[in-house]
Short mmCIF file of C-alpha atoms in Angstrom, two decimals:
data_model
loop_
_atom_site.label_atom_id
_atom_site.label_comp_id
_atom_site.label_asym_id
_atom_site.label_seq_id
_atom_site.Cartn_x
_atom_site.Cartn_y
_atom_site.Cartn_z
CA MET L 1 14.12 -55.95 -116.19
CA LYS L 2 12.42 -59.08 -114.01
CA GLU L 3 15.87 -60.56 -114.51
CA LEU L 4 19.70 -60.76 -113.96
CA GLU L 5 22.28 -62.94 -115.18
CA LEU L 6 24.86 -63.44 -112.12
CA LYS L 7 29.17 -63.31 -112.40
CA TYR L 8 28.58 -66.90 -110.68
CA GLY L 9 26.89 -68.63 -107.32
CA CYS L 10 28.25 -69.21 -103.77
CA ASN L 11 31.32 -70.63 -105.37
CA PRO L 12 33.09 -69.39 -108.39
CA ASN L 13 33.18 -73.21 -110.13
CA GLN L 14 28.88 -73.92 -109.79
CA LYS L 15 27.31 -72.45 -113.40
CA PRO L 16 25.98 -69.15 -113.22
CA ALA L 17 23.76 -67.90 -111.48
CA ARG L 18 20.68 -65.64 -111.50
CA VAL L 19 18.38 -63.46 -109.69
CA TYR L 20 15.01 -62.78 -110.34
CA MET L 21 11.57 -61.03 -109.40
CA GLU L 22 8.70 -62.83 -109.90
CA SER L 23 6.53 -59.75 -110.60
CA GLY L 24 7.49 -55.87 -110.64
CA ASP L 25 10.95 -54.77 -111.99
CA LEU L 26 14.54 -55.77 -110.27
CA PRO L 27 14.45 -53.00 -107.90
CA ILE L 28 18.94 -52.77 -109.00
CA THR L 29 20.36 -51.55 -111.60
CA VAL L 30 23.79 -52.69 -112.23
CA VAL L 31 25.47 -49.35 -114.00
CA ASN L 32 28.93 -51.05 -113.83
CA GLY L 33 31.07 -54.49 -114.06
CA ARG L 34 28.78 -57.87 -113.10
CA PRO L 35 28.99 -58.84 -109.68
CA GLY L 36 28.71 -62.83 -108.11
CA TYR L 37 25.56 -64.27 -105.42
CA ILE L 38 27.10 -62.87 -102.64
CA ASN L 39 28.40 -59.94 -104.17
CA LEU L 40 23.84 -59.14 -104.73
CA LEU L 41 23.52 -60.61 -101.04
CA ASP L 42 25.76 -58.18 -99.37
CA ALA L 43 24.02 -55.37 -102.07
CA LEU L 44 20.68 -55.71 -100.79
CA ASN L 45 21.75 -56.14 -96.56
CA GLY L 46 23.93 -53.37 -96.76
CA TRP L 47 20.81 -51.20 -98.43
CA GLN L 48 18.57 -51.92 -96.26
CA LEU L 49 20.76 -51.80 -92.86
CA VAL L 50 22.25 -47.55 -94.68
CA LYS L 51 17.99 -47.02 -95.29
CA GLU L 52 17.24 -47.66 -91.59
CA LEU L 53 20.29 -45.70 -89.77
CA LYS L 54 19.65 -42.98 -91.85
CA GLU L 55 16.26 -42.89 -91.16
CA ALA L 56 16.61 -43.47 -87.34
CA THR L 57 19.42 -40.89 -87.43
CA GLY L 58 19.31 -38.33 -90.33
CA LEU L 59 22.43 -38.76 -90.92
CA PRO L 60 24.09 -40.40 -94.33
CA ALA L 61 25.12 -43.91 -93.52
CA ALA L 62 27.52 -46.26 -94.42
CA THR L 63 28.82 -50.46 -94.17
CA SER L 64 31.44 -52.33 -95.32
CA PHE L 65 30.04 -55.96 -95.81
CA LYS L 66 31.47 -59.05 -96.44
CA HIS L 67 30.51 -62.63 -96.32
CA VAL L 68 26.47 -61.52 -95.86
CA SER L 69 27.63 -59.80 -92.71
CA PRO L 70 29.18 -56.61 -91.72
CA ALA L 71 32.61 -55.55 -91.00
CA GLY L 72 32.05 -51.95 -90.10
CA ALA L 73 28.89 -49.67 -90.00
CA ALA L 74 28.42 -45.62 -89.13
CA VAL L 75 27.20 -42.47 -89.53
CA GLY L 76 28.51 -39.71 -91.00
CA LEU L 77 29.81 -37.50 -88.29
CA PRO L 78 33.19 -35.53 -88.08
CA LEU L 79 36.48 -37.39 -88.28
CA SER L 80 38.83 -36.75 -85.47
CA ASP L 81 42.93 -36.20 -86.94
CA THR L 82 43.79 -39.38 -85.51
CA LEU L 83 40.64 -40.86 -87.01
CA LYS L 84 41.71 -39.16 -90.26
CA GLN L 85 45.13 -40.41 -90.13
CA ILE L 86 44.64 -44.15 -89.02
CA TYR L 87 41.28 -44.20 -92.08
CA PHE L 88 44.08 -42.78 -94.58
CA THR L 89 42.00 -39.70 -95.82
CA ASP L 90 44.76 -37.68 -96.25
CA ASN L 91 44.26 -35.73 -99.37
CA VAL L 92 39.76 -35.83 -99.02
CA GLU L 93 38.07 -32.98 -98.42
CA LEU L 94 35.61 -35.14 -96.31
CA THR L 95 31.47 -34.90 -96.63
CA PRO L 96 29.47 -36.63 -94.30
CA LEU L 97 29.36 -39.51 -96.61
CA ALA L 98 32.38 -39.53 -97.08
CA CYS L 99 32.94 -39.63 -93.02
CA ALA L 100 30.83 -43.12 -93.14
CA TYR L 101 32.40 -44.54 -95.30
CA ALA L 102 35.48 -44.03 -94.48
CA ARG L 103 34.68 -45.00 -90.27
CA ALA L 104 32.65 -47.86 -91.66
CA ARG L 105 35.54 -49.44 -93.31
CA GLY L 106 38.22 -48.13 -91.07
CA ALA L 107 36.64 -49.84 -88.09
CA ASP L 108 37.96 -52.97 -89.14
CA ARG L 109 40.65 -53.26 -92.19
CA MET L 110 41.10 -56.41 -91.46
CA SER L 111 38.05 -58.16 -92.71
CA SER L 112 36.42 -55.40 -94.52
CA PHE L 113 39.27 -55.96 -97.09
CA GLY L 114 37.81 -56.35 -100.17
CA ASP L 115 33.93 -55.61 -98.79
CA PHE L 116 31.16 -54.84 -100.50
CA ILE L 117 29.91 -50.93 -99.76
CA SER L 118 26.63 -49.74 -99.58
CA LEU L 119 25.58 -46.38 -99.04
CA SER L 120 22.64 -44.31 -98.03
CA ASP L 121 23.69 -41.34 -100.27
CA GLU L 122 24.12 -40.78 -103.28
CA CYS L 123 27.91 -41.10 -104.20
CA ASP L 124 29.36 -37.72 -103.79
CA GLU L 125 33.19 -37.74 -105.64
CA ALA L 126 35.06 -38.02 -101.60
CA THR L 127 32.90 -41.27 -101.03
CA ALA L 128 34.47 -41.86 -104.31
CA LEU L 129 38.63 -40.75 -104.15
CA LEU L 130 38.28 -43.02 -100.81
CA ILE L 131 36.68 -46.34 -102.38
CA LYS L 132 39.33 -45.71 -104.82
CA LYS L 133 42.47 -46.57 -102.06
CA GLU L 134 40.49 -49.48 -101.01
CA VAL L 135 40.04 -53.08 -102.12
CA SER L 136 36.59 -53.56 -102.39
CA ASP L 137 34.51 -55.91 -104.96
CA GLY L 138 31.71 -53.42 -105.61
CA ILE L 139 29.04 -50.84 -104.43
CA ILE L 140 25.33 -49.92 -104.01
CA ALA L 141 24.24 -46.97 -103.55
CA PRO L 142 20.27 -44.68 -104.55
CA GLY L 143 22.63 -42.74 -106.94
CA TYR L 144 26.01 -41.40 -107.85
CA SER L 145 27.62 -38.12 -108.67
CA GLU L 146 29.35 -37.47 -112.26
CA LYS L 147 32.39 -37.55 -111.27
CA ALA L 148 32.29 -40.67 -108.71
CA LEU L 149 30.76 -42.82 -111.14
CA GLU L 150 33.54 -41.84 -113.83
CA ILE L 151 35.78 -42.00 -110.31
CA LEU L 152 34.34 -46.16 -109.79
CA LYS L 153 34.24 -46.95 -112.89
CA ALA L 154 38.44 -46.59 -113.17
CA LYS L 155 38.64 -49.23 -110.18
CA LYS L 156 39.41 -53.36 -111.57
CA ASN L 157 40.73 -52.19 -114.98
CA GLY L 158 37.06 -51.03 -115.31
CA ASN L 159 35.71 -53.79 -114.22
CA TYR L 160 34.99 -52.62 -110.61
CA CYS L 161 30.54 -53.50 -109.80
CA VAL L 162 28.31 -50.69 -109.76
CA ILE L 163 24.91 -50.86 -108.09
CA GLN L 164 22.20 -48.15 -108.63
CA ILE L 165 18.97 -49.33 -106.72
CA ASP L 166 15.82 -47.52 -106.21
CA PRO L 167 15.16 -46.25 -102.49
CA ASN L 168 11.09 -45.86 -102.90
CA TYR L 169 11.14 -49.74 -103.79
CA VAL L 170 9.23 -51.75 -100.77
CA PRO L 171 9.92 -55.46 -100.52
CA ALA L 172 7.11 -58.20 -101.16
CA ASP L 173 5.16 -59.18 -97.04
CA LEU L 174 6.62 -62.35 -97.74
CA GLU L 175 9.71 -63.80 -98.00
CA ARG L 176 10.87 -66.85 -99.30
CA LYS L 177 13.99 -69.51 -99.76
CA GLN L 178 14.51 -72.60 -100.80
CA VAL L 179 17.52 -75.82 -98.71
CA PHE L 180 17.90 -78.46 -100.02
CA GLY L 181 15.38 -78.00 -102.06
CA VAL L 182 13.46 -77.45 -99.54
CA THR L 183 11.30 -73.96 -99.41
CA PHE L 184 11.31 -71.71 -96.63
CA GLU L 185 8.29 -69.07 -96.55
CA GLN L 186 8.47 -65.75 -93.41
CA GLY L 187 7.09 -62.26 -93.30
CA HIS L 188 9.48 -59.57 -93.94
CA ASN L 189 10.70 -58.17 -91.06
CA PHE L 190 9.69 -54.39 -91.50
CA LEU L 191 10.41 -53.46 -87.93
CA LYS L 192 11.62 -50.24 -87.28
CA ILE L 193 14.45 -49.39 -84.86
CA ASP L 194 14.01 -45.67 -82.98
CA GLU L 195 14.87 -44.84 -79.29
CA LYS L 196 11.19 -44.83 -78.49
CA SER L 197 10.98 -48.68 -79.18
CA ALA L 198 14.02 -50.32 -78.16
CA LEU L 199 15.54 -47.92 -74.89
CA SER L 200 11.82 -47.11 -72.96
CA ASN L 201 12.61 -50.34 -70.45
CA ILE L 202 16.03 -49.38 -68.83
CA VAL L 203 16.16 -52.07 -66.20
CA THR L 204 19.67 -50.99 -64.16
CA LYS L 205 19.10 -48.82 -61.11
CA ASN L 206 21.29 -46.30 -63.20
CA LYS L 207 18.36 -45.28 -66.06
CA ASN L 208 20.80 -42.25 -67.30
CA LEU L 209 21.59 -42.33 -71.06
CA SER L 210 23.36 -39.28 -73.00
CA GLU L 211 21.23 -38.81 -76.67
CA GLU L 212 25.28 -40.06 -77.74
CA ASP L 213 24.46 -43.23 -76.36
CA LYS L 214 20.77 -43.48 -76.94
CA ARG L 215 22.03 -43.42 -80.74
CA ASN L 216 25.03 -45.54 -80.23
CA LEU L 217 22.24 -48.23 -78.70
CA VAL L 218 20.46 -47.97 -81.78
CA ILE L 219 22.97 -47.57 -84.23
CA SER L 220 24.36 -51.40 -83.03
CA LEU L 221 20.61 -52.84 -83.16
CA ILE L 222 20.57 -52.02 -86.15
CA VAL L 223 23.90 -52.84 -87.41
CA LEU L 224 22.65 -56.85 -85.97
CA LYS L 225 19.33 -56.81 -86.97
CA TYR L 226 21.28 -57.58 -90.97
CA THR L 227 24.04 -59.63 -88.78
CA GLN L 228 24.85 -63.00 -88.91
CA SER L 229 23.57 -65.18 -85.49
CA ASN L 230 24.29 -64.83 -82.88
CA SER L 231 25.68 -61.42 -83.16
CA VAL L 232 26.67 -59.00 -80.71
CA CYS L 233 27.79 -55.12 -81.61
CA PHE L 234 30.16 -52.85 -79.86
CA VAL L 235 29.71 -48.90 -81.48
CA LYS L 236 31.69 -45.38 -80.31
CA ASP L 237 30.96 -42.27 -81.47
CA GLY L 238 28.39 -43.34 -84.17
CA GLN L 239 30.30 -45.87 -86.44
CA ALA L 240 30.16 -49.91 -85.02
CA ILE L 241 34.28 -50.57 -83.55
CA GLY L 242 32.93 -54.55 -83.07
CA ILE L 243 31.24 -56.70 -84.46
CA GLY L 244 30.96 -60.30 -83.42
CA ALA L 245 29.05 -62.38 -85.83
CA GLY L 246 27.66 -66.15 -86.40
CA GLN L 247 29.14 -67.76 -83.09
CA GLN L 248 27.43 -70.21 -81.55
CA SER L 249 27.76 -69.08 -78.21
CA ARG L 250 26.85 -65.47 -77.36
CA VAL L 251 30.23 -65.04 -74.97
CA HIS L 252 31.83 -65.80 -77.75
CA CYS L 253 29.79 -63.24 -79.62
CA THR L 254 31.18 -60.83 -76.94
CA ARG L 255 34.89 -61.83 -77.13
CA LEU L 256 35.50 -61.67 -80.18
CA ALA L 257 33.38 -58.19 -81.05
CA GLY L 258 35.29 -56.70 -77.80
CA GLN L 259 39.00 -57.79 -79.59
CA LYS L 260 37.71 -56.24 -82.72
CA ALA L 261 36.82 -53.09 -80.51
CA ASP L 262 39.66 -53.80 -78.91
CA ASN L 263 42.26 -53.27 -81.90
CA TRP L 264 40.13 -50.47 -83.19
CA TRP L 265 41.28 -48.63 -80.21
CA LEU L 266 45.23 -49.23 -79.75
CA ARG L 267 45.29 -48.18 -83.38
CA GLN L 268 44.67 -45.33 -82.14
CA SER L 269 47.64 -45.36 -78.79
CA PRO L 270 51.00 -43.23 -79.75
CA LYS L 271 53.13 -46.65 -79.83
CA VAL L 272 50.91 -47.72 -83.46
CA LEU L 273 50.39 -44.34 -84.34
CA GLY L 274 54.52 -43.63 -84.51
CA LEU L 275 55.37 -46.36 -86.22
CA GLN L 276 57.63 -46.07 -89.32
CA PHE L 277 56.49 -47.85 -92.58
CA VAL L 278 59.11 -48.68 -95.34
CA ASP L 279 58.24 -46.82 -98.12
CA GLY L 280 56.88 -47.80 -100.18
CA ILE L 281 54.51 -50.17 -98.35
CA LYS L 282 50.94 -50.88 -99.88
CA ARG L 283 48.01 -50.49 -97.23
CA ALA L 284 46.95 -54.34 -97.30
CA ASP L 285 50.30 -55.30 -95.55
CA ARG L 286 50.57 -52.10 -93.31
CA ASP L 287 47.01 -53.31 -91.97
CA ASN L 288 48.18 -56.70 -91.69
CA THR L 289 51.17 -55.69 -89.84
CA ILE L 290 49.63 -53.70 -87.62
CA ASP L 291 47.31 -56.29 -87.01
CA VAL L 292 49.93 -58.38 -85.82
CA TYR L 293 52.07 -55.95 -83.34
CA ILE L 294 49.15 -55.02 -81.11
CA GLY L 295 48.37 -58.99 -80.88
CA GLU L 296 50.23 -61.76 -78.76
CA GLU L 297 52.64 -63.23 -82.73
CA TYR L 298 53.67 -59.60 -82.74
CA MET L 299 58.01 -61.45 -82.72
CA ASP L 300 56.00 -62.22 -86.55
CA VAL L 301 57.32 -58.74 -87.73
CA LEU L 302 59.94 -58.21 -84.76
CA ALA L 303 61.76 -60.76 -85.00
CA GLU L 304 65.47 -60.01 -86.48
CA GLY L 305 65.48 -60.04 -90.61
CA LYS L 306 62.09 -60.13 -90.58
CA TRP L 307 61.00 -56.32 -88.65
CA GLN L 308 62.99 -55.08 -91.67
CA ASN L 309 60.86 -55.93 -94.48
CA PHE L 310 58.14 -53.35 -92.36
CA PHE L 311 59.71 -51.03 -90.73
CA LYS L 312 62.24 -48.60 -90.81
CA VAL L 313 63.18 -48.68 -87.20
CA LYS L 314 62.97 -51.81 -85.09
CA PRO L 315 59.69 -50.97 -82.55
CA GLU L 316 59.34 -51.75 -79.81
CA VAL L 317 57.34 -54.48 -78.50
CA PHE L 318 53.96 -53.33 -77.78
CA THR L 319 53.93 -54.99 -73.73
CA ARG L 320 50.54 -56.55 -72.63
CA GLU L 321 50.74 -53.64 -69.81
CA GLU L 322 51.04 -51.07 -71.86
CA LYS L 323 47.70 -52.16 -73.82
CA ALA L 324 45.90 -53.23 -70.97
CA GLU L 325 46.73 -49.26 -69.96
CA TRP L 326 45.81 -47.73 -73.38
CA ILE L 327 42.82 -49.87 -73.12
CA ALA L 328 41.58 -48.76 -70.09
CA LYS L 329 40.80 -45.01 -71.35
CA ASN L 330 37.96 -46.36 -74.18
CA THR L 331 34.85 -45.52 -72.78
CA ASN L 332 31.46 -44.49 -73.13
CA VAL L 333 31.27 -47.25 -75.29
CA ALA L 334 27.51 -48.99 -76.08
CA VAL L 335 26.68 -52.69 -76.45
CA GLY L 336 23.69 -54.54 -77.94
CA SER L 337 23.35 -58.39 -78.70
CA ASP L 338 20.69 -59.32 -80.96
CA ALA L 339 19.39 -62.43 -78.04
CA PHE L 340 19.93 -61.87 -74.70
CA PHE L 341 22.41 -62.18 -72.63
CA PRO L 342 22.32 -65.89 -70.34
CA PHE L 343 25.41 -65.70 -68.10
CA GLY L 344 27.27 -62.18 -66.61
CA ASP L 345 30.31 -63.55 -68.07
CA ASN L 346 28.90 -60.92 -71.51
CA ILE L 347 28.49 -57.71 -69.38
CA GLU L 348 32.12 -58.42 -67.20
CA ARG L 349 34.15 -59.12 -71.36
CA ALA L 350 32.27 -56.19 -72.14
CA ARG L 351 33.29 -53.05 -69.38
CA LYS L 352 36.31 -54.33 -70.18
CA SER L 353 36.34 -52.76 -73.42
CA GLY L 354 34.87 -49.76 -71.92
CA VAL L 355 31.00 -50.78 -72.62
CA THR L 356 29.23 -48.44 -70.22
CA CYS L 357 25.24 -48.82 -71.74
CA VAL L 358 23.39 -51.85 -72.92
CA VAL L 359 20.51 -53.18 -75.34
CA GLN L 360 19.45 -56.42 -74.99
CA PRO L 361 15.98 -58.10 -75.36
CA GLY L 362 15.73 -60.30 -71.50
CA GLY L 363 14.15 -63.22 -71.04
CA SER L 364 17.44 -64.80 -69.53
CA VAL L 365 16.28 -66.41 -66.93
CA ARG L 366 19.12 -65.52 -64.97
CA ASP L 367 18.21 -61.88 -65.82
CA ASP L 368 19.06 -60.88 -62.56
CA LEU L 369 22.02 -62.23 -62.19
CA VAL L 370 22.94 -59.55 -65.56
CA ILE L 371 21.23 -57.45 -63.96
CA LYS L 372 23.34 -57.03 -61.23
CA ALA L 373 26.52 -57.54 -63.47
CA ALA L 374 25.40 -54.64 -65.13
CA ASP L 375 24.80 -53.03 -61.49
CA ASP L 376 27.77 -54.25 -60.42
CA TYR L 377 29.70 -51.51 -62.70
CA ASN L 378 26.97 -48.64 -62.87
CA MET L 379 25.96 -49.76 -66.54
CA VAL L 380 22.71 -48.79 -67.82
CA MET L 381 20.85 -51.43 -69.23
CA ALA L 382 18.05 -51.57 -71.47
CA PHE L 383 15.74 -54.23 -72.05
CA ASN L 384 14.00 -53.91 -75.88
CA GLY L 385 11.88 -57.60 -75.63
CA ILE L 386 12.53 -58.03 -79.75
CA ARG L 387 15.34 -61.14 -80.79
CA LEU L 388 16.94 -60.17 -83.98
CA PHE L 389 17.96 -63.14 -85.53
CA HIS L 390 19.49 -62.99 -89.08
CA HIS L 391 20.08 -65.79 -91.39
#
């Protein structure tokens, strides 16, 4: 098939859009449902991301995409009991692929609501059972088990979008896009990110990277390769825990990603794990309530007459001092940037969220000051020399 008519364009009010190949067949098959324009943008960007994560780490990978940037991405490492709890994996016997999806979907649950999922491997039953519980627009994978497909086809009253991609498809060397009737052309980004290419130039005094650090840094760069620029990505234990995308200022990217990483960590605190929600509360409402509770507008869910809508027992306020004390316990976090850090303030903000190692292109006129900031906190920082802008 060379052409596919889509459900709608970027704006649902527009006339139906289409996607096509100038030569050859499309590398995708719509197995169920009908994708929209943005669905396919998310699907094809997400597929590239998970394919490269799998190639770089040897582990199954998953990503949760929203509006052409990943809300989360991860490889299939086992989950702790705490992560199983906050990712709502109860009653599912987890496979490595299911672990990858749980991590990708669970890191930033607010942003992943209504996502498009990409999987590096054939979707198995366990992964489909996790997806069944979540609000999602669709999925792309190289294949589906019979049971997984049965589960997925039942979502959204049978309209859940299921796409299968040819895992051997290689795009053309040149890619084109039109903006305002003007055609842009550039070479496809075939850059392969691995430990050797990304981490060989360590510029700080501390040059000791563990194998886990190396994997996390490589993951951060691959995630950034498919994140709308400017972008910064925090990674821990094989999963992105905070992604700051599309900000005009790099320090704002770092702050956004750092805040998301902090929220991920705060959700694992005893105070949040001990929240007693009312029976029957919907999963999205629970996520929203937690997000407000750990933020600065906590009285929106704790005020008299309001807390009863969410909790069986009124929780105590999670004070700034308590949150700061808990956040300080997070460590061994890696951070990557798609372009150079122009000021040391990015390092200052990153270390507040447990960052111990950094990878960025370098090339700022203030590289010496950024390196000094990293040295002040005994961080390891590598210059990979390559910008990863994605638009």
